[in-house]
mmCIF file of C-alpha atoms in Angstrom:
data_model
loop_
_atom_site.group_PDB
_atom_site.id
_atom_site.type_symbol
_atom_site.label_atom_id
_atom_site.label_comp_id
_atom_site.label_asym_id
_atom_site.label_seq_id
_atom_site.Cartn_x
_atom_site.Cartn_y
_atom_site.Cartn_z
ATOM 1 C CA MET A 1 -1.842 -7.595 34.267
ATOM 2 C CA ALA A 2 -0.817 -4.904 31.808
ATOM 3 C CA SER A 3 -0.330 -1.458 33.217
ATOM 4 C CA GLY A 4 -1.389 1.750 31.496
ATOM 5 C CA ASN A 5 -4.312 2.679 29.323
ATOM 6 C CA LEU A 6 -5.761 -0.520 27.838
ATOM 7 C CA TRP A 7 -7.342 1.346 24.904
ATOM 8 C CA GLN A 8 -3.975 2.874 23.956
ATOM 9 C CA LEU A 9 -2.268 -0.534 24.215
ATOM 10 C CA PHE A 10 -4.947 -2.017 21.929
ATOM 11 C CA LYS A 11 -4.539 0.808 19.382
ATOM 12 C CA ASN A 12 -0.752 0.312 19.334
ATOM 13 C CA VAL A 13 -1.224 -3.347 18.439
ATOM 14 C CA THR A 14 -3.844 -2.798 15.748
ATOM 15 C CA GLU A 15 -2.783 0.478 14.079
ATOM 16 C CA GLN A 16 -1.389 0.178 10.597
ATOM 17 C CA GLY A 17 -0.814 2.666 7.833
ATOM 18 C CA ALA A 18 -3.275 2.917 4.998
ATOM 19 C CA LYS A 19 -2.897 0.414 2.177
ATOM 20 C CA GLN A 20 -2.917 2.140 -1.218
ATOM 21 C CA LEU A 21 -3.214 0.845 -4.762
ATOM 22 C CA ALA A 22 -0.345 1.773 -7.089
ATOM 23 C CA THR A 23 1.153 0.878 -10.461
ATOM 24 C CA VAL A 24 4.878 0.158 -10.875
ATOM 25 C CA ILE A 25 6.421 2.502 -13.460
ATOM 26 C CA ASP A 26 10.174 2.029 -12.834
ATOM 27 C CA ARG A 27 12.607 -0.157 -10.895
ATOM 28 C CA THR A 28 16.112 0.538 -9.582
ATOM 29 C CA GLY A 29 17.379 -2.359 -7.465
ATOM 30 C CA SER A 30 14.910 -2.815 -4.612
ATOM 31 C CA ASN A 31 13.414 0.684 -5.112
ATOM 32 C CA TYR A 32 10.287 1.006 -7.224
ATOM 33 C CA THR A 33 8.776 4.185 -8.596
ATOM 34 C CA VAL A 34 5.011 3.831 -8.390
ATOM 35 C CA THR A 35 2.030 5.912 -9.439
ATOM 36 C CA MET A 36 -0.673 5.988 -6.787
ATOM 37 C CA GLN A 37 -4.317 5.680 -7.774
ATOM 38 C CA GLY A 38 -4.791 9.452 -7.326
ATOM 39 C CA GLY A 39 -1.876 10.245 -9.666
ATOM 40 C CA ASN A 40 0.874 10.972 -7.113
ATOM 41 C CA VAL A 41 4.291 9.473 -7.873
ATOM 42 C CA SER A 42 6.222 7.888 -5.005
ATOM 43 C CA VAL A 43 9.161 5.574 -4.330
ATOM 44 C CA ALA A 44 8.528 2.300 -2.511
ATOM 45 C CA THR A 45 10.841 -0.564 -1.559
ATOM 46 C CA SER A 46 10.431 -4.316 -1.738
ATOM 47 C CA SER A 47 12.595 -7.404 -1.459
ATOM 48 C CA SER A 48 10.353 -9.149 -4.021
ATOM 49 C CA ALA A 49 10.556 -8.544 -7.773
ATOM 50 C CA TYR A 50 7.749 -6.769 -9.625
ATOM 51 C CA ASP A 51 7.473 -5.929 -13.311
ATOM 52 C CA ILE A 52 6.712 -2.524 -14.756
ATOM 53 C CA GLY A 53 2.941 -2.208 -15.109
ATOM 54 C CA ASN A 54 2.138 -4.469 -12.141
ATOM 55 C CA LYS A 55 -0.587 -3.267 -9.789
ATOM 56 C CA VAL A 56 0.658 -3.419 -6.181
ATOM 57 C CA PHE A 57 -0.438 -2.532 -2.654
ATOM 58 C CA VAL A 58 1.804 0.005 -0.866
ATOM 59 C CA ARG A 59 1.851 0.722 2.868
ATOM 60 C CA ASP A 60 4.246 3.177 4.550
ATOM 61 C CA GLY A 61 6.634 3.269 1.575
ATOM 62 C CA GLU A 62 6.853 -0.502 1.196
ATOM 63 C CA ILE A 63 5.227 -2.722 -1.412
ATOM 64 C CA ILE A 64 3.319 -5.361 0.546
ATOM 65 C CA GLY A 65 2.004 -7.434 -2.338
ATOM 66 C CA ILE A 66 0.574 -7.716 -5.813
ATOM 67 C CA ALA A 67 -2.910 -6.329 -6.416
ATOM 68 C CA PRO A 68 -5.450 -7.792 -8.806
ATOM 69 C CA ASN A 69 -5.521 -6.112 -12.206
ATOM 70 C CA LEU A 70 -9.223 -5.291 -12.347
ATOM 71 C CA PRO A 71 -10.936 -2.753 -14.597
ATOM 72 C CA PHE A 72 -11.914 0.571 -13.051
ATOM 73 C CA VAL A 73 -15.551 1.556 -13.419
ATOM 74 C CA GLU A 74 -16.996 4.829 -12.190
ATOM 75 C CA ILE A 75 -20.751 4.968 -11.685
ATOM 76 C CA GLU A 76 -22.472 8.266 -11.054
ATOM 77 C CA VAL A 77 -25.479 8.072 -8.758
#
């Protein structure tokens, strides 16, 4: 049986950083400059190749995959 706080052990297994939507704006080797959905610019790494303009998902400074290129629609309620 595991020792310690079971809730903390469960959280350690399931916790992940937030996945954010970004657009690739530049590439230097395996480093990509990306613009986050809110407008912040950041550098993320990836062993896969992405083209400038690709929408990608970023988690903890790493590109984790390609995102669908869907139109953005804002609806005011």
